[in-house]
């Protein structure tokens, strides 16, 4: 199956470079290039691509708002967005995830890793640059509790095991890592993650991360663990 991609960036050389790279991959095709947020939203609605490589800073509408508009529309909410930026700043990361983005990579990511990232997101998994994941998690576990407007009651439908799996997903652990830490099979982990998607109305692991933080699950779990471990906090 061909992975259909829209490349959105207001710098023509950057846009052209990404397009050449993507088109060189046998199973990928660039279906449109855009240079503004509004044009990107329009291209998403017109072409319904599998992936949009989305710049953060663009004229007339930034990439975060373009992502929010596309993924809040039932006609285009199946599109996967990978945010690309030169700015390794936490506020962009969380805003992108809040808007529904499935991935976040820096523009200096090596070409082979970028293509691998597109494949990862097209397959339905979340994608965060390792340095970004570490900073995001560190930021949220150390900050005071936030009033996000998301009720912890959202988690009431989850079993205790599903809550445990969600904590590990929020920590950036893979299914294999979760399997080892909870002493359950990888297949069982996949089943729990699928149920989390369904019960929490999330379309990928990135959204599960946001839900875990916004409901306070990660923070509550950290405080509980810290009490058991004599003050050492863990995710």
PDB file of C-alpha atoms in Angstrom:
ATOM      1  CA  UNK A   1       0.000   0.000   0.000  1.00  0.00           C
ATOM      2  CA  UNK A   2       1.292   3.470  -0.880  1.00  0.00           C
ATOM      3  CA  UNK A   3       1.596   5.938   2.014  1.00  0.00           C
ATOM      4  CA  UNK A   4       0.196   9.237   0.723  1.00  0.00           C
ATOM      5  CA  UNK A   5       1.896  12.291   2.216  1.00  0.00           C
ATOM      6  CA  UNK A   6       1.314  16.052   2.290  1.00  0.00           C
ATOM      7  CA  UNK A   7       4.418  18.147   3.023  1.00  0.00           C
ATOM      8  CA  UNK A   8       3.637  21.457   4.753  1.00  0.00           C
ATOM      9  CA  UNK A   9       6.446  23.975   5.301  1.00  0.00           C
ATOM     10  CA  UNK A  10       6.753  27.658   4.466  1.00  0.00           C
ATOM     11  CA  UNK A  11      10.408  27.336   3.408  1.00  0.00           C
ATOM     12  CA  UNK A  12      10.562  26.146  -0.192  1.00  0.00           C
ATOM     13  CA  UNK A  13      13.963  24.456   0.115  1.00  0.00           C
ATOM     14  CA  UNK A  14      12.924  22.551   3.223  1.00  0.00           C
ATOM     15  CA  UNK A  15       9.643  21.561   1.607  1.00  0.00           C
ATOM     16  CA  UNK A  16      11.358  20.451  -1.577  1.00  0.00           C
ATOM     17  CA  UNK A  17      13.950  18.463   0.356  1.00  0.00           C
ATOM     18  CA  UNK A  18      11.326  16.560   2.323  1.00  0.00           C
ATOM     19  CA  UNK A  19       9.338  15.906  -0.849  1.00  0.00           C
ATOM     20  CA  UNK A  20      12.354  14.469  -2.678  1.00  0.00           C
ATOM     21  CA  UNK A  21      13.148  12.273   0.307  1.00  0.00           C
ATOM     22  CA  UNK A  22       9.595  10.956   0.641  1.00  0.00           C
ATOM     23  CA  UNK A  23       9.119  10.364  -3.083  1.00  0.00           C
ATOM     24  CA  UNK A  24      12.373   8.401  -3.181  1.00  0.00           C
ATOM     25  CA  UNK A  25      10.853   5.804  -0.836  1.00  0.00           C
ATOM     26  CA  UNK A  26       9.254   3.024  -2.871  1.00  0.00           C
ATOM     27  CA  UNK A  27       6.056   2.867  -0.828  1.00  0.00           C
ATOM     28  CA  UNK A  28       5.500   6.628  -0.363  1.00  0.00           C
ATOM     29  CA  UNK A  29       4.093   9.399  -2.519  1.00  0.00           C
ATOM     30  CA  UNK A  30       3.817  13.163  -1.944  1.00  0.00           C
ATOM     31  CA  UNK A  31       0.313  14.148  -3.061  1.00  0.00           C
ATOM     32  CA  UNK A  32       0.613  17.858  -2.227  1.00  0.00           C
ATOM     33  CA  UNK A  33       2.983  20.532  -0.953  1.00  0.00           C
ATOM     34  CA  UNK A  34       1.708  23.511   1.041  1.00  0.00           C
ATOM     35  CA  UNK A  35       3.288  26.614   2.549  1.00  0.00           C
ATOM     36  CA  UNK A  36       0.534  27.997   4.814  1.00  0.00           C
ATOM     37  CA  UNK A  37      -1.684  26.579   7.518  1.00  0.00           C
ATOM     38  CA  UNK A  38      -4.887  27.305   5.626  1.00  0.00           C
ATOM     39  CA  UNK A  39      -3.581  25.680   2.461  1.00  0.00           C
ATOM     40  CA  UNK A  40      -2.587  22.632   4.501  1.00  0.00           C
ATOM     41  CA  UNK A  41      -6.089  22.273   5.929  1.00  0.00           C
ATOM     42  CA  UNK A  42      -7.501  22.600   2.413  1.00  0.00           C
ATOM     43  CA  UNK A  43      -5.051  20.024   1.039  1.00  0.00           C
ATOM     44  CA  UNK A  44      -5.919  17.628   3.833  1.00  0.00           C
ATOM     45  CA  UNK A  45      -9.610  17.895   3.000  1.00  0.00           C
ATOM     46  CA  UNK A  46      -8.990  17.577  -0.729  1.00  0.00           C
ATOM     47  CA  UNK A  47      -6.498  14.695  -0.781  1.00  0.00           C
ATOM     48  CA  UNK A  48      -7.219  12.855   2.505  1.00  0.00           C
ATOM     49  CA  UNK A  49      -3.567  11.806   2.841  1.00  0.00           C
ATOM     50  CA  UNK A  50      -2.339   9.146   5.239  1.00  0.00           C
ATOM     51  CA  UNK A  51       0.296  11.478   6.711  1.00  0.00           C
ATOM     52  CA  UNK A  52       0.900  15.217   6.887  1.00  0.00           C
ATOM     53  CA  UNK A  53       4.424  16.388   7.670  1.00  0.00           C
ATOM     54  CA  UNK A  54       3.445  19.613   9.420  1.00  0.00           C
ATOM     55  CA  UNK A  55       5.673  22.593  10.125  1.00  0.00           C
ATOM     56  CA  UNK A  56       4.857  24.434  13.361  1.00  0.00           C
ATOM     57  CA  UNK A  57       5.439  27.997  12.215  1.00  0.00           C
ATOM     58  CA  UNK A  58       3.607  28.878   8.994  1.00  0.00           C
ATOM     59  CA  UNK A  59       1.840  32.021   7.715  1.00  0.00           C
ATOM     60  CA  UNK A  60      -1.862  32.730   8.410  1.00  0.00           C
ATOM     61  CA  UNK A  61      -2.296  29.668  10.658  1.00  0.00           C
ATOM     62  CA  UNK A  62       0.324  27.710  12.573  1.00  0.00           C
ATOM     63  CA  UNK A  63       0.746  23.967  12.307  1.00  0.00           C
ATOM     64  CA  UNK A  64      -0.840  23.336  15.709  1.00  0.00           C
ATOM     65  CA  UNK A  65      -4.100  25.042  14.731  1.00  0.00           C
ATOM     66  CA  UNK A  66      -4.080  23.377  11.303  1.00  0.00           C
ATOM     67  CA  UNK A  67      -3.691  20.023  13.049  1.00  0.00           C
ATOM     68  CA  UNK A  68      -6.524  20.846  15.451  1.00  0.00           C
ATOM     69  CA  UNK A  69      -8.879  21.820  12.622  1.00  0.00           C
ATOM     70  CA  UNK A  70      -8.167  18.700  10.584  1.00  0.00           C
ATOM     71  CA  UNK A  71      -8.344  16.205  13.435  1.00  0.00           C
ATOM     72  CA  UNK A  72     -11.469  17.685  15.013  1.00  0.00           C
ATOM     73  CA  UNK A  73     -13.348  17.231  11.710  1.00  0.00           C
ATOM     74  CA  UNK A  74     -14.898  13.747  11.240  1.00  0.00           C
ATOM     75  CA  UNK A  75     -14.197  14.022   7.510  1.00  0.00           C
ATOM     76  CA  UNK A  76     -10.435  14.297   8.078  1.00  0.00           C
ATOM     77  CA  UNK A  77      -9.786  12.879  11.548  1.00  0.00           C
ATOM     78  CA  UNK A  78      -8.214   9.720  10.133  1.00  0.00           C
ATOM     79  CA  UNK A  79      -5.209  11.721   8.880  1.00  0.00           C
ATOM     80  CA  UNK A  80      -2.022  11.217  10.901  1.00  0.00           C
ATOM     81  CA  UNK A  81       0.027  14.348  11.565  1.00  0.00           C
ATOM     82  CA  UNK A  82       3.771  14.395  12.225  1.00  0.00           C
ATOM     83  CA  UNK A  83       4.911  17.772  13.533  1.00  0.00           C
ATOM     84  CA  UNK A  84       8.326  18.844  12.228  1.00  0.00           C
ATOM     85  CA  UNK A  85      10.123  21.765  13.808  1.00  0.00           C
ATOM     86  CA  UNK A  86      13.554  23.181  14.563  1.00  0.00           C
ATOM     87  CA  UNK A  87      12.289  24.218  17.994  1.00  0.00           C
ATOM     88  CA  UNK A  88      12.758  21.541  20.664  1.00  0.00           C
ATOM     89  CA  UNK A  89      10.349  23.258  23.055  1.00  0.00           C
ATOM     90  CA  UNK A  90       7.965  21.460  25.383  1.00  0.00           C
ATOM     91  CA  UNK A  91       5.069  23.860  24.815  1.00  0.00           C
ATOM     92  CA  UNK A  92       5.006  22.876  21.149  1.00  0.00           C
ATOM     93  CA  UNK A  93       5.136  19.193  21.999  1.00  0.00           C
ATOM     94  CA  UNK A  94       2.178  19.211  24.339  1.00  0.00           C
ATOM     95  CA  UNK A  95       0.167  21.582  22.145  1.00  0.00           C
ATOM     96  CA  UNK A  96       0.751  19.271  19.190  1.00  0.00           C
ATOM     97  CA  UNK A  97      -0.311  16.189  21.147  1.00  0.00           C
ATOM     98  CA  UNK A  98      -3.347  18.036  22.498  1.00  0.00           C
ATOM     99  CA  UNK A  99      -4.316  18.908  18.938  1.00  0.00           C
ATOM    100  CA  UNK A 100      -4.166  15.219  18.035  1.00  0.00           C
ATOM    101  CA  UNK A 101      -0.766  14.900  16.376  1.00  0.00           C
ATOM    102  CA  UNK A 102       0.645  11.382  16.265  1.00  0.00           C
ATOM    103  CA  UNK A 103       4.271  12.344  15.991  1.00  0.00           C
ATOM    104  CA  UNK A 104       6.800  15.049  16.744  1.00  0.00           C
ATOM    105  CA  UNK A 105      10.282  15.144  15.231  1.00  0.00           C
ATOM    106  CA  UNK A 106      12.978  17.746  14.881  1.00  0.00           C
ATOM    107  CA  UNK A 107      13.932  18.845  11.381  1.00  0.00           C
ATOM    108  CA  UNK A 108      17.509  17.657  11.838  1.00  0.00           C
ATOM    109  CA  UNK A 109      16.311  14.063  12.198  1.00  0.00           C
ATOM    110  CA  UNK A 110      18.392  11.858   9.851  1.00  0.00           C
ATOM    111  CA  UNK A 111      16.562  10.968   6.597  1.00  0.00           C
ATOM    112  CA  UNK A 112      16.326   7.260   7.340  1.00  0.00           C
ATOM    113  CA  UNK A 113      14.794   8.001  10.750  1.00  0.00           C
ATOM    114  CA  UNK A 114      12.286  10.380   9.218  1.00  0.00           C
ATOM    115  CA  UNK A 115      11.133   7.734   6.746  1.00  0.00           C
ATOM    116  CA  UNK A 116      10.996   5.160   9.527  1.00  0.00           C
ATOM    117  CA  UNK A 117       8.913   7.628  11.519  1.00  0.00           C
ATOM    118  CA  UNK A 118       6.429   8.037   8.677  1.00  0.00           C
ATOM    119  CA  UNK A 119       6.079   4.256   8.474  1.00  0.00           C
ATOM    120  CA  UNK A 120       5.614   4.044  12.242  1.00  0.00           C
ATOM    121  CA  UNK A 121       2.829   6.623  12.301  1.00  0.00           C
ATOM    122  CA  UNK A 122       1.161   5.185   9.183  1.00  0.00           C
ATOM    123  CA  UNK A 123       1.021   1.841  11.005  1.00  0.00           C
ATOM    124  CA  UNK A 124      -0.921   3.485  13.834  1.00  0.00           C
ATOM    125  CA  UNK A 125       1.795   4.001  16.436  1.00  0.00           C
ATOM    126  CA  UNK A 126       2.799   7.247  18.100  1.00  0.00           C
ATOM    127  CA  UNK A 127       6.151   8.821  17.373  1.00  0.00           C
ATOM    128  CA  UNK A 128       8.175  11.160  19.554  1.00  0.00           C
ATOM    129  CA  UNK A 129      11.838  11.967  19.267  1.00  0.00           C
ATOM    130  CA  UNK A 130      13.552  10.332  22.278  1.00  0.00           C
ATOM    131  CA  UNK A 131      14.864  13.631  23.625  1.00  0.00           C
ATOM    132  CA  UNK A 132      11.409  15.163  23.332  1.00  0.00           C
ATOM    133  CA  UNK A 133       9.793  12.224  25.134  1.00  0.00           C
ATOM    134  CA  UNK A 134      12.213  12.500  28.039  1.00  0.00           C
ATOM    135  CA  UNK A 135      11.687  16.250  28.386  1.00  0.00           C
ATOM    136  CA  UNK A 136       7.913  15.961  28.099  1.00  0.00           C
ATOM    137  CA  UNK A 137       7.689  13.318  30.807  1.00  0.00           C
ATOM    138  CA  UNK A 138      10.124  15.132  33.092  1.00  0.00           C
ATOM    139  CA  UNK A 139       8.182  18.368  32.696  1.00  0.00           C
ATOM    140  CA  UNK A 140       4.827  16.850  33.557  1.00  0.00           C
ATOM    141  CA  UNK A 141       5.871  14.708  36.492  1.00  0.00           C
ATOM    142  CA  UNK A 142       7.643  17.658  38.120  1.00  0.00           C
ATOM    143  CA  UNK A 143       5.096  20.412  37.601  1.00  0.00           C
ATOM    144  CA  UNK A 144       2.243  21.140  40.037  1.00  0.00           C
ATOM    145  CA  UNK A 145      -1.128  19.572  39.297  1.00  0.00           C
ATOM    146  CA  UNK A 146      -2.897  21.381  36.464  1.00  0.00           C
ATOM    147  CA  UNK A 147      -6.594  22.131  36.098  1.00  0.00           C
ATOM    148  CA  UNK A 148      -6.972  20.795  32.556  1.00  0.00           C
ATOM    149  CA  UNK A 149     -10.744  20.489  32.589  1.00  0.00           C
ATOM    150  CA  UNK A 150     -10.466  16.733  32.020  1.00  0.00           C
ATOM    151  CA  UNK A 151     -12.132  14.739  34.788  1.00  0.00           C
ATOM    152  CA  UNK A 152     -10.394  11.728  36.342  1.00  0.00           C
ATOM    153  CA  UNK A 153     -13.809  10.074  35.991  1.00  0.00           C
ATOM    154  CA  UNK A 154     -12.830   9.445  32.372  1.00  0.00           C
ATOM    155  CA  UNK A 155     -10.774   6.542  33.729  1.00  0.00           C
ATOM    156  CA  UNK A 156     -13.627   4.938  35.680  1.00  0.00           C
ATOM    157  CA  UNK A 157     -14.287   2.406  32.914  1.00  0.00           C
ATOM    158  CA  UNK A 158     -10.731   1.062  33.101  1.00  0.00           C
ATOM    159  CA  UNK A 159      -9.684  -2.038  34.991  1.00  0.00           C
ATOM    160  CA  UNK A 160      -6.749  -1.865  37.388  1.00  0.00           C
ATOM    161  CA  UNK A 161      -4.544  -3.646  34.851  1.00  0.00           C
ATOM    162  CA  UNK A 162      -5.568  -1.230  32.100  1.00  0.00           C
ATOM    163  CA  UNK A 163      -4.596   1.670  34.357  1.00  0.00           C
ATOM    164  CA  UNK A 164      -1.200   0.062  34.932  1.00  0.00           C
ATOM    165  CA  UNK A 165      -0.684  -0.337  31.188  1.00  0.00           C
ATOM    166  CA  UNK A 166      -1.727   3.275  30.607  1.00  0.00           C
ATOM    167  CA  UNK A 167       0.900   4.484  33.103  1.00  0.00           C
ATOM    168  CA  UNK A 168       3.579   2.581  31.204  1.00  0.00           C
ATOM    169  CA  UNK A 169       2.361   3.911  27.844  1.00  0.00           C
ATOM    170  CA  UNK A 170       2.572   7.437  29.275  1.00  0.00           C
ATOM    171  CA  UNK A 171       6.167   6.720  30.282  1.00  0.00           C
ATOM    172  CA  UNK A 172       7.002   5.951  26.656  1.00  0.00           C
ATOM    173  CA  UNK A 173       7.430   2.212  27.140  1.00  0.00           C
ATOM    174  CA  UNK A 174       6.982  -0.178  24.222  1.00  0.00           C
ATOM    175  CA  UNK A 175       4.671  -3.181  24.336  1.00  0.00           C
ATOM    176  CA  UNK A 176       7.698  -5.434  24.851  1.00  0.00           C
ATOM    177  CA  UNK A 177       8.925  -3.320  27.780  1.00  0.00           C
ATOM    178  CA  UNK A 178       5.457  -3.276  29.345  1.00  0.00           C
ATOM    179  CA  UNK A 179       5.258  -7.046  28.928  1.00  0.00           C
ATOM    180  CA  UNK A 180       8.504  -7.523  30.836  1.00  0.00           C
ATOM    181  CA  UNK A 181       7.666  -5.084  33.612  1.00  0.00           C
ATOM    182  CA  UNK A 182       4.140  -6.411  34.240  1.00  0.00           C
ATOM    183  CA  UNK A 183       5.062 -10.057  33.600  1.00  0.00           C
ATOM    184  CA  UNK A 184       2.372 -10.545  30.963  1.00  0.00           C
ATOM    185  CA  UNK A 185       2.614 -11.529  27.304  1.00  0.00           C
ATOM    186  CA  UNK A 186       3.086  -8.986  24.520  1.00  0.00           C
ATOM    187  CA  UNK A 187      -0.208 -10.179  23.033  1.00  0.00           C
ATOM    188  CA  UNK A 188      -1.954  -9.383  26.311  1.00  0.00           C
ATOM    189  CA  UNK A 189      -0.371  -5.928  26.369  1.00  0.00           C
ATOM    190  CA  UNK A 190      -1.640  -5.303  22.835  1.00  0.00           C
ATOM    191  CA  UNK A 191      -5.130  -6.338  23.926  1.00  0.00           C
ATOM    192  CA  UNK A 192      -5.038  -3.923  26.866  1.00  0.00           C
ATOM    193  CA  UNK A 193      -3.783  -1.089  24.654  1.00  0.00           C
ATOM    194  CA  UNK A 194      -6.554  -1.758  22.116  1.00  0.00           C
ATOM    195  CA  UNK A 195      -9.109  -1.597  24.919  1.00  0.00           C
ATOM    196  CA  UNK A 196      -7.600   1.684  26.093  1.00  0.00           C
ATOM    197  CA  UNK A 197      -8.048   3.116  22.597  1.00  0.00           C
ATOM    198  CA  UNK A 198     -11.685   2.058  22.596  1.00  0.00           C
ATOM    199  CA  UNK A 199     -12.617   3.056  26.151  1.00  0.00           C
ATOM    200  CA  UNK A 200     -10.822   6.410  26.045  1.00  0.00           C
ATOM    201  CA  UNK A 201     -11.743   7.234  22.438  1.00  0.00           C
ATOM    202  CA  UNK A 202      -8.070   7.662  21.518  1.00  0.00           C
ATOM    203  CA  UNK A 203      -6.721   6.915  18.055  1.00  0.00           C
ATOM    204  CA  UNK A 204      -3.082   6.304  19.020  1.00  0.00           C
ATOM    205  CA  UNK A 205      -0.585   6.113  21.873  1.00  0.00           C
ATOM    206  CA  UNK A 206       0.163   9.829  21.741  1.00  0.00           C
ATOM    207  CA  UNK A 207      -3.406  10.596  22.760  1.00  0.00           C
ATOM    208  CA  UNK A 208      -3.157   8.028  25.559  1.00  0.00           C
ATOM    209  CA  UNK A 209      -0.133   9.925  26.895  1.00  0.00           C
ATOM    210  CA  UNK A 210      -2.122  13.171  26.973  1.00  0.00           C
ATOM    211  CA  UNK A 211      -5.095  11.503  28.702  1.00  0.00           C
ATOM    212  CA  UNK A 212      -2.855   9.932  31.347  1.00  0.00           C
ATOM    213  CA  UNK A 213      -1.441  13.345  32.241  1.00  0.00           C
ATOM    214  CA  UNK A 214      -4.648  15.360  31.969  1.00  0.00           C
ATOM    215  CA  UNK A 215      -6.657  13.025  34.180  1.00  0.00           C
ATOM    216  CA  UNK A 216      -3.885  13.069  36.761  1.00  0.00           C
ATOM    217  CA  UNK A 217      -3.303   9.306  36.554  1.00  0.00           C
ATOM    218  CA  UNK A 218       0.451   9.617  36.106  1.00  0.00           C
ATOM    219  CA  UNK A 219       0.811  12.185  38.881  1.00  0.00           C
ATOM    220  CA  UNK A 220      -1.320  10.161  41.313  1.00  0.00           C
ATOM    221  CA  UNK A 221       0.616   7.007  40.492  1.00  0.00           C
ATOM    222  CA  UNK A 222       3.930   8.844  40.986  1.00  0.00           C
ATOM    223  CA  UNK A 223       2.899  10.138  44.418  1.00  0.00           C
ATOM    224  CA  UNK A 224       1.732   6.683  45.478  1.00  0.00           C
ATOM    225  CA  UNK A 225       4.961   5.078  44.266  1.00  0.00           C
ATOM    226  CA  UNK A 226       7.056   7.769  45.916  1.00  0.00           C
ATOM    227  CA  UNK A 227       5.381   7.025  49.236  1.00  0.00           C
ATOM    228  CA  UNK A 228       6.146   3.322  48.910  1.00  0.00           C
ATOM    229  CA  UNK A 229       9.742   3.947  47.843  1.00  0.00           C
ATOM    230  CA  UNK A 230      10.630   6.459  50.549  1.00  0.00           C
ATOM    231  CA  UNK A 231      10.356   9.491  48.343  1.00  0.00           C
ATOM    232  CA  UNK A 232      11.839   8.136  45.093  1.00  0.00           C
ATOM    233  CA  UNK A 233       9.459   9.063  42.285  1.00  0.00           C
ATOM    234  CA  UNK A 234       8.923   6.758  39.348  1.00  0.00           C
ATOM    235  CA  UNK A 235       6.564   6.536  36.422  1.00  0.00           C
TER     236      UNK A 235
END
